[in-house]
Short mmCIF file of C-alpha atoms and ligand atoms in Angstrom, two decimals:
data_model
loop_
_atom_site.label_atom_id
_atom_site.label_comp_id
_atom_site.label_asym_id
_atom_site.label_seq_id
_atom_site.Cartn_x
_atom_site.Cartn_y
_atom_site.Cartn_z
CA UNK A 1 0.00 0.00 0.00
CA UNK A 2 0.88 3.58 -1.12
CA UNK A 3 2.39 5.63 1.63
CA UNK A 4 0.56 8.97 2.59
CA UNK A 5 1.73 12.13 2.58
CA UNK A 6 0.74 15.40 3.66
CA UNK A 7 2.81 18.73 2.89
CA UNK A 8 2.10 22.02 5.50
CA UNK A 9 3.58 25.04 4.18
CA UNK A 10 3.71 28.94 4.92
CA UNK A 11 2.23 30.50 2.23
CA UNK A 12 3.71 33.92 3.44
CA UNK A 13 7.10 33.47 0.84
CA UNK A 14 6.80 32.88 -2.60
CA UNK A 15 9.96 30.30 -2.23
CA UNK A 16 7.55 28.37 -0.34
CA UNK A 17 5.07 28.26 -2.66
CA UNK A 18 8.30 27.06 -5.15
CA UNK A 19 9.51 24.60 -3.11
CA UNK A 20 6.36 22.70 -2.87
CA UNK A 21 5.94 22.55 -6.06
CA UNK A 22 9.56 20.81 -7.05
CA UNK A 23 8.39 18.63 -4.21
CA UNK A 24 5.00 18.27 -5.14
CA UNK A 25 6.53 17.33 -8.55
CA UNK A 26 8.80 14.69 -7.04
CA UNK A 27 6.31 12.95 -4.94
CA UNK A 28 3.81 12.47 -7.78
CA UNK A 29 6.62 11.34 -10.05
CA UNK A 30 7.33 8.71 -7.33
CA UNK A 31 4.48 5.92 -7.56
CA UNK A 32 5.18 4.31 -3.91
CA UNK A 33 3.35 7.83 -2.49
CA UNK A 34 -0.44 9.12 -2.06
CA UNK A 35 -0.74 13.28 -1.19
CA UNK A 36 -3.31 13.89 1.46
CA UNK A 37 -4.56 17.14 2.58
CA UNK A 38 -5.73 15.90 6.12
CA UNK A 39 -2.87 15.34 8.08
CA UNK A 40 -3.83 13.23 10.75
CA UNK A 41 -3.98 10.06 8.31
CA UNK A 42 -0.66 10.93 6.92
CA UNK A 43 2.44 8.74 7.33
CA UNK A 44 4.49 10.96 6.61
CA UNK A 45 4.18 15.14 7.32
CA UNK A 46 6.71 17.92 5.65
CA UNK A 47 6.11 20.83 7.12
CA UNK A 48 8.07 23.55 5.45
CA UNK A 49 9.12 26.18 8.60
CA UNK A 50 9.40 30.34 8.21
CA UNK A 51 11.73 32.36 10.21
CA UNK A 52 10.51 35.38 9.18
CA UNK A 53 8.53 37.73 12.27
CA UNK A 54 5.30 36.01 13.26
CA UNK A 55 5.60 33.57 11.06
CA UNK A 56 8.31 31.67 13.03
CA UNK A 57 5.72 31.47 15.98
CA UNK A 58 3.18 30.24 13.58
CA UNK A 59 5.71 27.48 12.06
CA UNK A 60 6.25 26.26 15.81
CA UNK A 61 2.73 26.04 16.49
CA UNK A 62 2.29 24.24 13.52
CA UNK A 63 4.95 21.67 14.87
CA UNK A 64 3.37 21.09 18.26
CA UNK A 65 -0.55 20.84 16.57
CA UNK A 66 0.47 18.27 14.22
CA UNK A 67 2.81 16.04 17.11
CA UNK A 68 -0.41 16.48 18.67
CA UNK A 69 -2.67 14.44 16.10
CA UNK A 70 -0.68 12.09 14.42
CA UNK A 71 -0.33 8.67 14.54
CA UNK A 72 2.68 7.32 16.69
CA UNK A 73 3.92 5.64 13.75
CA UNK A 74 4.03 8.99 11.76
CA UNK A 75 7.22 10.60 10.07
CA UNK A 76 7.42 14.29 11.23
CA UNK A 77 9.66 16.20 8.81
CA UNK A 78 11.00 19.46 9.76
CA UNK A 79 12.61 21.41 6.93
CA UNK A 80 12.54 25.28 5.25
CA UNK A 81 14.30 28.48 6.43
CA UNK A 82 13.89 27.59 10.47
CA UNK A 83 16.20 24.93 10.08
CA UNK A 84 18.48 27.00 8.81
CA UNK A 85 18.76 29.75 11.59
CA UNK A 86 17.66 27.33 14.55
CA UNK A 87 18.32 23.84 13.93
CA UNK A 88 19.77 22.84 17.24
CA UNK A 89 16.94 24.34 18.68
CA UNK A 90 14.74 22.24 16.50
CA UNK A 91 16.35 19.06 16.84
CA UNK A 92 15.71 19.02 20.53
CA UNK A 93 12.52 18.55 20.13
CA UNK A 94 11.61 15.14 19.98
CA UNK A 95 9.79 12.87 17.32
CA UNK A 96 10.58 14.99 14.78
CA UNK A 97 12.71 14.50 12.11
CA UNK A 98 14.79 18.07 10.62
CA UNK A 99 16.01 17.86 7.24
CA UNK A 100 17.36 20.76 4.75
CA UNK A 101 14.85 21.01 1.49
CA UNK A 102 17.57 19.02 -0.82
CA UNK A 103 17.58 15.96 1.96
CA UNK A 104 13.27 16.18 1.86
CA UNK A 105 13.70 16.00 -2.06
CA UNK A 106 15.87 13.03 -1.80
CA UNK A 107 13.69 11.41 -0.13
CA UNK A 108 11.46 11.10 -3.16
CA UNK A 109 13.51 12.11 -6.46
CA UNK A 110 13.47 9.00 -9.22
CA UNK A 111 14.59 10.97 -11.85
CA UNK A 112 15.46 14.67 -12.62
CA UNK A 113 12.12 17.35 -13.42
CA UNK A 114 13.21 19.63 -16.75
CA UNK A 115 10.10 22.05 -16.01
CA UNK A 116 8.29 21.57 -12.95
CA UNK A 117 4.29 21.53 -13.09
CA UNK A 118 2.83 24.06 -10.79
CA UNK A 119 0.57 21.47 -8.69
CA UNK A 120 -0.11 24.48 -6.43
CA UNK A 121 -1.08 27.09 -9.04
CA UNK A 122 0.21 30.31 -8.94
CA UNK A 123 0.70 33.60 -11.49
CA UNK A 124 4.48 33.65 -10.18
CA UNK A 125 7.44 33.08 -12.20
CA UNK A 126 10.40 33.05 -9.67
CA UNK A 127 13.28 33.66 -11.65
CA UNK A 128 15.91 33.55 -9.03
CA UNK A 129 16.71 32.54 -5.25
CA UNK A 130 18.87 34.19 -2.44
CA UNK A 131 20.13 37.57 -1.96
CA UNK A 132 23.39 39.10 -2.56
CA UNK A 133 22.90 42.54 -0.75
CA UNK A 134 23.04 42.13 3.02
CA UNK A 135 20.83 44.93 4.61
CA UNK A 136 21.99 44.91 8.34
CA UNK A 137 17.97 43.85 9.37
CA UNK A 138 17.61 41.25 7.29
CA UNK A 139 18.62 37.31 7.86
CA UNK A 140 17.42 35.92 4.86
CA UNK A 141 21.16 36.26 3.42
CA UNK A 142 22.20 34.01 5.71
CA UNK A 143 19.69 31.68 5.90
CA UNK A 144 19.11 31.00 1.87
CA UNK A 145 23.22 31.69 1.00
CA UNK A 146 24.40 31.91 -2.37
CA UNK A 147 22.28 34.25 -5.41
CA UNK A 148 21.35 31.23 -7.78
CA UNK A 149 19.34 32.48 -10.96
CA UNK A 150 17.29 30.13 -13.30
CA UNK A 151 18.47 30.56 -17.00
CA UNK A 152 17.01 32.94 -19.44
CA UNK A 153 15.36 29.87 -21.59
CA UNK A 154 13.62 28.04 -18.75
CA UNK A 155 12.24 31.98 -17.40
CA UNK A 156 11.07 32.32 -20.69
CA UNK A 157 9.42 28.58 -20.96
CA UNK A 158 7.63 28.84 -17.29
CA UNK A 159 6.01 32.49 -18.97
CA UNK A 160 5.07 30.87 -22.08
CA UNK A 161 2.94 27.78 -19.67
CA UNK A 162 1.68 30.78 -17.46
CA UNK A 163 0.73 33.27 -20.31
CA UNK A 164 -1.82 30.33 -21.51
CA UNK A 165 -3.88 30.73 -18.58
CA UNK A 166 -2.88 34.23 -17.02
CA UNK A 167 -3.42 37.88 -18.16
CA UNK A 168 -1.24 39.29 -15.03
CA UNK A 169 2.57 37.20 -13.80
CA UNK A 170 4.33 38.23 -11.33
CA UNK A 171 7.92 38.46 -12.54
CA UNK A 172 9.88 38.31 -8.91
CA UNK A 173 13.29 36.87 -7.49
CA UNK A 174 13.06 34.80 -4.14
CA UNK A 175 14.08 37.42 -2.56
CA UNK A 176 15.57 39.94 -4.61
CA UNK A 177 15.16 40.28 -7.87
CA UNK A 178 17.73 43.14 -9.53
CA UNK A 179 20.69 40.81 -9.35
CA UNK A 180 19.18 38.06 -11.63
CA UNK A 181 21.76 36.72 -13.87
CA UNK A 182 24.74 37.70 -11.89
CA UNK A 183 25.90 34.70 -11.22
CA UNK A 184 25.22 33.12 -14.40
CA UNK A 185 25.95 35.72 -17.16
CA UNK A 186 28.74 37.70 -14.62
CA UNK A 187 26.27 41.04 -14.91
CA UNK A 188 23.05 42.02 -13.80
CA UNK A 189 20.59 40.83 -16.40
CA UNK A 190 17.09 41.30 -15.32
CA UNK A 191 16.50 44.19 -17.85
CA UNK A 192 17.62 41.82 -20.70
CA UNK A 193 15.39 39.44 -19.30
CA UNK A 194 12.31 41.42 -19.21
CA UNK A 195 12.45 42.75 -22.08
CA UNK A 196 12.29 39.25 -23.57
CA UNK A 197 9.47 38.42 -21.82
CA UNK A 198 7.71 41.32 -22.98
CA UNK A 199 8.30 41.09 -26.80
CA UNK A 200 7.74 37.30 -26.50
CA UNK A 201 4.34 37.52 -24.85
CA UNK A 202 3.13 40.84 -25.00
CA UNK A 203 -0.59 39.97 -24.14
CA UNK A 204 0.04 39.51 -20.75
CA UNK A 205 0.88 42.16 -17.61
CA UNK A 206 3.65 42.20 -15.16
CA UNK A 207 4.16 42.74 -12.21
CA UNK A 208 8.09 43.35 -11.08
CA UNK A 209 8.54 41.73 -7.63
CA UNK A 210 10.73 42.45 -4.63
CA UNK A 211 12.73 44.94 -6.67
CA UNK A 212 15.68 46.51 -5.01
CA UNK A 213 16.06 50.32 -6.03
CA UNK A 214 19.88 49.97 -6.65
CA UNK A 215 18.82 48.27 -10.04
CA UNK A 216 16.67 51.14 -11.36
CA UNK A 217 19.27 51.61 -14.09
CA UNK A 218 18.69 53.95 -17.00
CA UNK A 219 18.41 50.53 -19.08
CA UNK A 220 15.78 49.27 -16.44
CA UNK A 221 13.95 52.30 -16.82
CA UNK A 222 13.71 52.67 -20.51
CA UNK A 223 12.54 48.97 -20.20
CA UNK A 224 9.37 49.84 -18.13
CA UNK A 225 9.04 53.53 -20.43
CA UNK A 226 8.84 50.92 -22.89
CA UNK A 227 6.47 48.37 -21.78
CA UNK A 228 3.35 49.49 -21.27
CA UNK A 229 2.23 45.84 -20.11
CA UNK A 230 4.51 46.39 -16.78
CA UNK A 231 2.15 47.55 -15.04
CA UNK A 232 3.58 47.19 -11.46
CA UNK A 233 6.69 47.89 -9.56
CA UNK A 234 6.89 46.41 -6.13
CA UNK A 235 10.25 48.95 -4.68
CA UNK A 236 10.95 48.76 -1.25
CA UNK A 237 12.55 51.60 0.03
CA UNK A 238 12.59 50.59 3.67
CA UNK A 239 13.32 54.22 4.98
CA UNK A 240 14.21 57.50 3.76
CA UNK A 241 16.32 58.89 6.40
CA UNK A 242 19.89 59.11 5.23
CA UNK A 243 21.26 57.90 8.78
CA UNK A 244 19.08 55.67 8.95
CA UNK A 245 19.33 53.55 4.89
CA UNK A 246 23.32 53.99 5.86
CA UNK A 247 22.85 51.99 8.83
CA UNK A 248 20.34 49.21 6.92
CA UNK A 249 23.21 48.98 4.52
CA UNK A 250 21.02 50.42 1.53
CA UNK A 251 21.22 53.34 -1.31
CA UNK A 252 21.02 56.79 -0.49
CA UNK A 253 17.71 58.39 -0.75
CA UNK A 254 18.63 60.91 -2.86
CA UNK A 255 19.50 57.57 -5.20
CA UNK A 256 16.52 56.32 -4.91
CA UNK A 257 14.24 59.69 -4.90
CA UNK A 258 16.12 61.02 -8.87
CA UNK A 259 14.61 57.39 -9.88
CA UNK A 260 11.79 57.33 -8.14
CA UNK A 261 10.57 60.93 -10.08
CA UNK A 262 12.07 59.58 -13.13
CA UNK A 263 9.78 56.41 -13.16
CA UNK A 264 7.00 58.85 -12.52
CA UNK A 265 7.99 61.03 -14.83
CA UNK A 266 8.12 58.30 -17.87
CA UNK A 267 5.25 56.53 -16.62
CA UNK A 268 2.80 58.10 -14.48
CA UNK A 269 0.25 55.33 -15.01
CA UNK A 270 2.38 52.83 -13.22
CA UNK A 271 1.63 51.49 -9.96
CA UNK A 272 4.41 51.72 -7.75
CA UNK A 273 4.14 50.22 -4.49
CA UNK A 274 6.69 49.89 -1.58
CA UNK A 275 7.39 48.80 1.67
CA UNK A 276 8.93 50.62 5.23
CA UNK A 277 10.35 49.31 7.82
CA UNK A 278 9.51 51.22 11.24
CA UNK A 279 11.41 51.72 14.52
CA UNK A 280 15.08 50.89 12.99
CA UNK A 281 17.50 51.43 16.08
CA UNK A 282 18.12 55.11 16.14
CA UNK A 283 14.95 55.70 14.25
CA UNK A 284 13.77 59.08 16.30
CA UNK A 285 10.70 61.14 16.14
CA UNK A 286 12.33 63.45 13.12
CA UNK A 287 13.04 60.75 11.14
CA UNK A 288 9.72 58.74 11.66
CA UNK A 289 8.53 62.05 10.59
CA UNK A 290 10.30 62.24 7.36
CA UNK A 291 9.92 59.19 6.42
CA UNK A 292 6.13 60.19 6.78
CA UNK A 293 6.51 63.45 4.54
CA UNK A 294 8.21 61.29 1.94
CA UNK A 295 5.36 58.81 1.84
CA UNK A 296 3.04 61.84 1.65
CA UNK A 297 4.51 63.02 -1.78
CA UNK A 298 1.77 60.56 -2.83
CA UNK A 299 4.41 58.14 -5.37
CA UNK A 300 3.56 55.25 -4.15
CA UNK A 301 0.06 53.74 -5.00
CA UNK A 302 0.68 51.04 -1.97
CA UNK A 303 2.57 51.36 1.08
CA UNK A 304 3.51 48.05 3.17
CA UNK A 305 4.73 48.54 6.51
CA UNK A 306 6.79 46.20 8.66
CA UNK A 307 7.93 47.29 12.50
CA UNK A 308 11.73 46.22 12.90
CA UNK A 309 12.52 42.98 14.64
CA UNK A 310 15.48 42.28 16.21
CA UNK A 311 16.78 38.91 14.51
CA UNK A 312 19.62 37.54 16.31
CA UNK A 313 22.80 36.99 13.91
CA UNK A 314 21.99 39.71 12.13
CA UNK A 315 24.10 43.82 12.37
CA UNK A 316 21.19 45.47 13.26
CA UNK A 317 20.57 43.63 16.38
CA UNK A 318 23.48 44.30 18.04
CA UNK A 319 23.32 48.06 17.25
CA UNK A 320 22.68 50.70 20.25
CA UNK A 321 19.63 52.54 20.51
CA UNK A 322 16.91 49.66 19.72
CA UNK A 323 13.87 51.50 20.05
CA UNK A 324 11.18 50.11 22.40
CA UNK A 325 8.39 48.39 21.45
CA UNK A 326 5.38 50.53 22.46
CA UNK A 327 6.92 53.18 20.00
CA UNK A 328 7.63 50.38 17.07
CA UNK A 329 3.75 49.42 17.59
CA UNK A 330 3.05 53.19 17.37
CA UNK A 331 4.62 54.15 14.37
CA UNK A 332 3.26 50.65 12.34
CA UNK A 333 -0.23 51.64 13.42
CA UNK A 334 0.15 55.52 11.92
CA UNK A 335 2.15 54.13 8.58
CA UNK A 336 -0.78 51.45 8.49
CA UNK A 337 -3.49 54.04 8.63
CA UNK A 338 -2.06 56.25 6.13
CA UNK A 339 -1.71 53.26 3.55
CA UNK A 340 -5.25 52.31 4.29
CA UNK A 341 -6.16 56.08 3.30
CA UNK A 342 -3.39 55.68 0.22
CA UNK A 343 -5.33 53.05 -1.14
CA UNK A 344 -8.25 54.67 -1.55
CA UNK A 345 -9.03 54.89 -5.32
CA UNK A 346 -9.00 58.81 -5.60
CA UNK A 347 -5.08 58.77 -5.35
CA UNK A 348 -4.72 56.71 -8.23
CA UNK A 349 -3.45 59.84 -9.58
CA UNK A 350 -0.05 60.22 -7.34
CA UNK A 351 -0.36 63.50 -6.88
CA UNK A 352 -3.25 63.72 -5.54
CA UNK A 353 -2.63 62.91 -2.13
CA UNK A 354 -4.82 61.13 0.29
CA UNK A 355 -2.36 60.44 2.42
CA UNK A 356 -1.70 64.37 3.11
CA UNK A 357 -5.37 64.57 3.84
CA UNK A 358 -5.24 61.37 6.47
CA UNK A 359 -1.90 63.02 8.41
CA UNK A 360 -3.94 66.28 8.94
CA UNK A 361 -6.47 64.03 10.12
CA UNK A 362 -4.36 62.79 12.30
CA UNK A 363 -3.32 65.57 13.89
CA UNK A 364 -6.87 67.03 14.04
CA UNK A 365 -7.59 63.36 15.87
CA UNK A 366 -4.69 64.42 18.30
CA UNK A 367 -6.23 67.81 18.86
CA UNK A 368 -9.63 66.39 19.24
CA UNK A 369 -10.75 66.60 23.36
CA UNK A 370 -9.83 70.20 23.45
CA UNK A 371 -11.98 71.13 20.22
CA UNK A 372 -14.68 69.14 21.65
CA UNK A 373 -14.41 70.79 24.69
CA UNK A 374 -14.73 74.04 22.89
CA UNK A 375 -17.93 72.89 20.61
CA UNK A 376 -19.75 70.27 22.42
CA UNK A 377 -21.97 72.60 23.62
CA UNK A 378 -22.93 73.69 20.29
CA UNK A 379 -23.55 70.31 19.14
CA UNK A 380 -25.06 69.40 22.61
CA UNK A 381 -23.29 66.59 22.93
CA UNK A 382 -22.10 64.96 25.97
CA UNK A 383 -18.62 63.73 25.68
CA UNK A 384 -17.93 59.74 26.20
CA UNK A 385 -21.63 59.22 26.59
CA UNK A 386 -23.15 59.17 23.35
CA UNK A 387 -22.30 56.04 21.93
CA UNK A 388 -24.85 53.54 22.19
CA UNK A 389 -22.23 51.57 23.77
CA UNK A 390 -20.78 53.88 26.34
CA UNK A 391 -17.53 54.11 25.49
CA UNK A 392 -15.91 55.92 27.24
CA UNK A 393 -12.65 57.48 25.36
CA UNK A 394 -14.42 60.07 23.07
CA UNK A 395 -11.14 60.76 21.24
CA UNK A 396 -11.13 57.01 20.22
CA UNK A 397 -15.37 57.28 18.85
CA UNK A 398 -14.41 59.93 16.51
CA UNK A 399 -10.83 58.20 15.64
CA UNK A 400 -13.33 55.21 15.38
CA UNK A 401 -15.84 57.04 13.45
CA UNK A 402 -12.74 58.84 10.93
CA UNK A 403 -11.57 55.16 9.99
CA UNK A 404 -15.09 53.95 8.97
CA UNK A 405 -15.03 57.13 6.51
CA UNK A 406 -12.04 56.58 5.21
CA UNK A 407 -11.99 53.02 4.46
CA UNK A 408 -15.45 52.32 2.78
CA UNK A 409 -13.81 51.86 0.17
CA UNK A 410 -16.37 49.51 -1.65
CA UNK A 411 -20.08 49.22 -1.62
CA UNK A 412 -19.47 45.81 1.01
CA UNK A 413 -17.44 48.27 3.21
CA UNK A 414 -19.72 51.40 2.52
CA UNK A 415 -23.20 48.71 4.03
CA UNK A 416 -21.17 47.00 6.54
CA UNK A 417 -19.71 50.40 8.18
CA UNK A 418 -22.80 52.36 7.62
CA UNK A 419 -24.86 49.18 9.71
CA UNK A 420 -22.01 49.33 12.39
CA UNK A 421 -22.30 52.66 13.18
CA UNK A 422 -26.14 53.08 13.11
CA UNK A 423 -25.83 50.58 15.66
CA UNK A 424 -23.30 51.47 17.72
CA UNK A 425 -23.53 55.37 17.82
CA UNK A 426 -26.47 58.02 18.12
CA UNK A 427 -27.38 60.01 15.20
CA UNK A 428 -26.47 62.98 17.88
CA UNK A 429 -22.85 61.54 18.01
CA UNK A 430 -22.74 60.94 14.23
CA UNK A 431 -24.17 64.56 13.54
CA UNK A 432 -21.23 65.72 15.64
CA UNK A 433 -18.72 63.69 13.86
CA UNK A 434 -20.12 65.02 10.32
CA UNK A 435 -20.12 68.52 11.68
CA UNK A 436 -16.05 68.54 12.18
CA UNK A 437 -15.24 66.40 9.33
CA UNK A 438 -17.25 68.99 7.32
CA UNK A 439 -15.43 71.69 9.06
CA UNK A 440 -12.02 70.47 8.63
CA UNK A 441 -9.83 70.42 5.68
CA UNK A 442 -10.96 67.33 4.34
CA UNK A 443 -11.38 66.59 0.34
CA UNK A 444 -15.02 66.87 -0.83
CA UNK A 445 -15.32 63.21 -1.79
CA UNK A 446 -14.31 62.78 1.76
CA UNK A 447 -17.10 64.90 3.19
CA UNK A 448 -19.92 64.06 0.77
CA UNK A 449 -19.09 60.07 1.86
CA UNK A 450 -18.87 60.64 5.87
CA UNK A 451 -22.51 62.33 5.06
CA UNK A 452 -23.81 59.30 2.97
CA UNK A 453 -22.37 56.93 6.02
CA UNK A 454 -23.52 58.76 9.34
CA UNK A 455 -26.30 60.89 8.56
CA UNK A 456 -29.64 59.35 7.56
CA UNK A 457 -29.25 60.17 4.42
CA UNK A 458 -31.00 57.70 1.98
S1 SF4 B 501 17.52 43.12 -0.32
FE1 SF4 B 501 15.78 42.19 0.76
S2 SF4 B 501 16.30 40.01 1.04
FE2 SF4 B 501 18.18 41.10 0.47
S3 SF4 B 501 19.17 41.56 2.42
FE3 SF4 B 501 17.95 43.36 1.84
S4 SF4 B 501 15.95 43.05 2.81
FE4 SF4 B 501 17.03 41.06 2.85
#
């Protein structure tokens, strides 16, 4: 009888995603083996571990759950990026069995896979692994080691099986993609690369993944000028504070800002989205700040923030001045708020910025129990009281009240808030609300949807 076999895997990094495939493809070549999802009835489990920020927790958890419901006589497999930063730690724990990814393959190969199937479908192409540019944060350069690109022909071959079924692929190394073809063709070839896979399949869109700004070349940013069907950037620019990118061990901002206008300039129409790392050791209130301004030029259609974690082995941990927690958690929930407001579809056009709007908003929100003070009377409304609820914190209601504005986004939002507030809050409290949102220096479309939502308006 067939052995059974169950794979568990974090879906949170594209490698992941890659790796079960070539496994996926290796077990079903290998006739002595069933796949099961349920893996209580397995034989044998692979669970594939993160050691990236929550998801290591998550990826431990996972561990103990499934020692938890297995059979005795059940193979626990340990393997992925946690064995490669804590695999002492991990082979303490008993019945499980920790194995690097090439040992798990092993296990199963028969024969070598030309072009692996994507059991687990996805509209990725991941054209490269490993990173070559040790930012002082990061550990994935030590976990994953050397930068190991896929060949220009079998790039071009995994497009050509996507494109059949796929008007948008996601074009993106595992984890950085502007060194592709380093270590193959001795130079940086990613711009060579895409422009092949735009002339050869020009029906579909890309998207450029986990692009690191150092390779916004001039020949990188003719390709995109070019290419109308790159529709997508994904930059991260981590900070913008020049202390602060010298420390991470990343280009200057005034780098990155000439190319970041540039790409605007050539293609305005292109969505450019990033991501920011928060509460870097050393990271004061100024630079928080700036980085804040910058994000507030309005060039980035989506902003994705991360709060820094201290991840033993790597420079950054060991650096003075960590900053503590409470003002990490802070600044991630005031970056996250003004990329919910950033996403709203008005800024589609960059320059019209939302995000301006929401930090005004913010400091209005700060302001708040002293204007209330001054005008509750006028709107004879008694502070803390006049939620249906009784909450107590006024300043939170309207903070509360602001976020339901902003982010009814769609017609499911738009119901779903509008219901939520009816119920929670008295028409006196929403008048209120709509009475300094009207008053303060808020866009129209703003205003004219905070009436729609808390005012009995239909
Ligand atoms: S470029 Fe990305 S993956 Fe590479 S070291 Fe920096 S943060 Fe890590």
């Amino acid at each position: 009888m067939n052995k059974k076999i169950a794979i568990i895997m974090c879906n949170d990094m594209h490698m992941d995603i890659e790796r079960s495939n070539i496994l996926l493809n290796y077990i079903v070549q290998n006739e002595s083996y069933d796949i099961v999802c349920d893996y209580t009835i397995a034989d044998i489990v692979i669970i594939q571990t993160c050691a990236f920020g929550k998801n290591k927790k998550y990826s431990l958890q996972v561990i103990a759950d499934v020692r938890a419901n297995v059979a005795n006589t059940c193979r626990v497999i340990v393997t992925g990026c946690l064995v490669c930063v804590n695999k002492d730690a991990l082979e303490a724990i008993s019945e499980i069995e920790v194995k690097s990814f090439e040992e798990v393959v092993n296990m199963f190969k028969k024969a070598p896979i030309a072009l692996y199937e994507q059991i687990i479908p996805q509209n990725k192409v991941i054209i490269s692994e490993g990173c070559r540019k040790n930012c002082s944060y990061c550990v994935y350069p030590l976990i994953v080691g050397k930068y190991k690109s896929k060949p220009i022909e079998d790039v071009l071959l995994e497009v050509e099986k996507l494109h059949e079924t796929e008007t948008v692929i996601y074009i993106t190394g595992a984890q950085e993609t502007s060194d592709y073809g380093i270590d193959l063709y001795g130079k940086p070839s990613f711009p060579e690369l895409l422009q092949k896979i735009c002339s050869q399949f020009p029906d579909c869109n890309y998207i450029i993944g986990w692009f690191h700004p150092a390779g916004l070349t001039e020949e990188m940013l003719s390709i995109i000028e070019k290419n109308k069907n790159i529709i997508e950037v994904m930059l991260h620019i981590q900070h913008v504070n020049e202390r602060i990118l010298k420390n991470m061990n990343r280009p200057t901002m005034d780098f990155t800002d000439k190319k970041i206008q540039k790409l605007r300039k050539v293609r305005p129409d292109l969505v450019i989205s990033t991501e920011v790392i928060v509460g870097f050791p050393g990271e004061s209130q100024e630079d928080f700040e700036e980085l804040i301004m910058y994000l507030s030029k309005g060039y980035f259609d989506d902003i994705g923030v991360a709060s820094y974690e201290q991840v033993l082995g790597t420079k950054a941990s060991v650096m003075e001045d960590q900053v503590p927690e409470k003002i990490k958690e802070e600044r991630l929930n005031i970056i996250q708020n003004v990329f919910r407001a950033c996403t709203y579809p008005t800024s589609k056009s960059y320059n019209m910025s939302v995000i301006e709007e929401y930090i005004k908003a913010y400091g209005l929100f700060k302001n708040i129990p002293r204007n209330i003070l001054n005008n509750r009377q006028k709107y004879n409304l008694i502070a803390g009281v006049d939620t249906k609820t009784k909450t107590e914190d006024f300043e939170e209601c309207l903070k509360e009240m602001y976020e339901c504005v902003i982010n009814s986004r769609s017609e499911f939002d738009f119901k779903r808030n509008k219901k939520y507030l009816k119920e929670k809050y008295t028409l006196e409290a929403r008048t209120f609300f709509y009475h300094v949102l009207k008053n303060g220096n808020f866009k129209n479309a703003i205003k004219q949807r905070g009436k729609e939502l808390l005012l009995d308006y239909f």
